[in-house]
Every structure is written in C-alpha cells, then in structure tokens.
mmCIF file of C-alpha atoms in Angstrom:
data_model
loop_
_atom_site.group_PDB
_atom_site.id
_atom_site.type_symbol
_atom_site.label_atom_id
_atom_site.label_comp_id
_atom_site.label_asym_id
_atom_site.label_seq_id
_atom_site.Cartn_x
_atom_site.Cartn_y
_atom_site.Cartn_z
ATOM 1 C CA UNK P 296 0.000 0.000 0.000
ATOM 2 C CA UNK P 297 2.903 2.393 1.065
ATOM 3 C CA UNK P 298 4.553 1.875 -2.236
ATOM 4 C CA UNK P 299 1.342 2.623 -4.556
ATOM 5 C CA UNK P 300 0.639 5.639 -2.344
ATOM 6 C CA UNK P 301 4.630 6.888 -2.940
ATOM 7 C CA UNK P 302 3.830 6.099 -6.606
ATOM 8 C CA UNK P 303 0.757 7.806 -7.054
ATOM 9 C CA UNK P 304 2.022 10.764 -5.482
ATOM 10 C CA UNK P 305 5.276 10.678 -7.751
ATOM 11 C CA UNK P 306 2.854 10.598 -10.626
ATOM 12 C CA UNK P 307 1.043 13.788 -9.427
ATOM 13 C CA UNK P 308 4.464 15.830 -8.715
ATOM 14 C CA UNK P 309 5.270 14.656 -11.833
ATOM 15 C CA UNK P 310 2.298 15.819 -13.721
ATOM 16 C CA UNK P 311 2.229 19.451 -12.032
ATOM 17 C CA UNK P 312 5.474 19.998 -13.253
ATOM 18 C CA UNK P 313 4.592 19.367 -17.123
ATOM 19 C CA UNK P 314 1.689 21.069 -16.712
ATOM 20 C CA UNK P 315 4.053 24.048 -15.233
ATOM 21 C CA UNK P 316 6.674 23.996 -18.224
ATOM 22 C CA UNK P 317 3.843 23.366 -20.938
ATOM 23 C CA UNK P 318 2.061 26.269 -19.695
ATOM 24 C CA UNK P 319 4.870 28.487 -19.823
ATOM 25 C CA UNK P 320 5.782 27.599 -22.793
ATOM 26 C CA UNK P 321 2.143 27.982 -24.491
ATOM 27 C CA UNK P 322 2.347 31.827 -22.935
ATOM 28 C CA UNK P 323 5.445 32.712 -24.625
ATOM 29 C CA UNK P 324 4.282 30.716 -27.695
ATOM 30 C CA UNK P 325 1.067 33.149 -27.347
ATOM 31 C CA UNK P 326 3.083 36.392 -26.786
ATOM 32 C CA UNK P 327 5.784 35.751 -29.619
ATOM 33 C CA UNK P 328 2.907 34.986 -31.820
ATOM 34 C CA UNK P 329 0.936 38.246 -30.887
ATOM 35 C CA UNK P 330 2.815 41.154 -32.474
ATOM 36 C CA UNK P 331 2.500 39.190 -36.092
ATOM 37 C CA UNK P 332 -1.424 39.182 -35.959
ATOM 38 C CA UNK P 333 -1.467 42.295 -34.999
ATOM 39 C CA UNK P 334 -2.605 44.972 -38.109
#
C-alpha cells in the first residue's frame, strides 16, 4: 500500500510539473505569436 501511495504521489508531482513547463511555454508561444497578428 505504502509503495502505490509513494507512486501515485510521484505521478502527481510529476504531472504538475509538465503542466508548469507546458504552460509556460504555451504563454510565450502566445506572446511571440501576438505582435505578427497584430494589423
């Protein structure tokens, strides 16, 4: 039991920090992309 609950919370540390670096990198993704739409 200890070692699925060490597992699952890996998983979920894991997760939050993708979800950290992918959202940073879809803001400056959005930013560099907003000055060429721009008319």
């Amino acid at each position: 039991m200890r070692g699925s609950w060490h597992l699952i919370y890996l998983m979920v540390d894991i997760s939050h920090m993708v979800i950290r670096l992918t959202q940073r990198r879809y803001l400056l993704f959005l930013y560099f992309l907003r000055p060429c739409h721009t008319d």
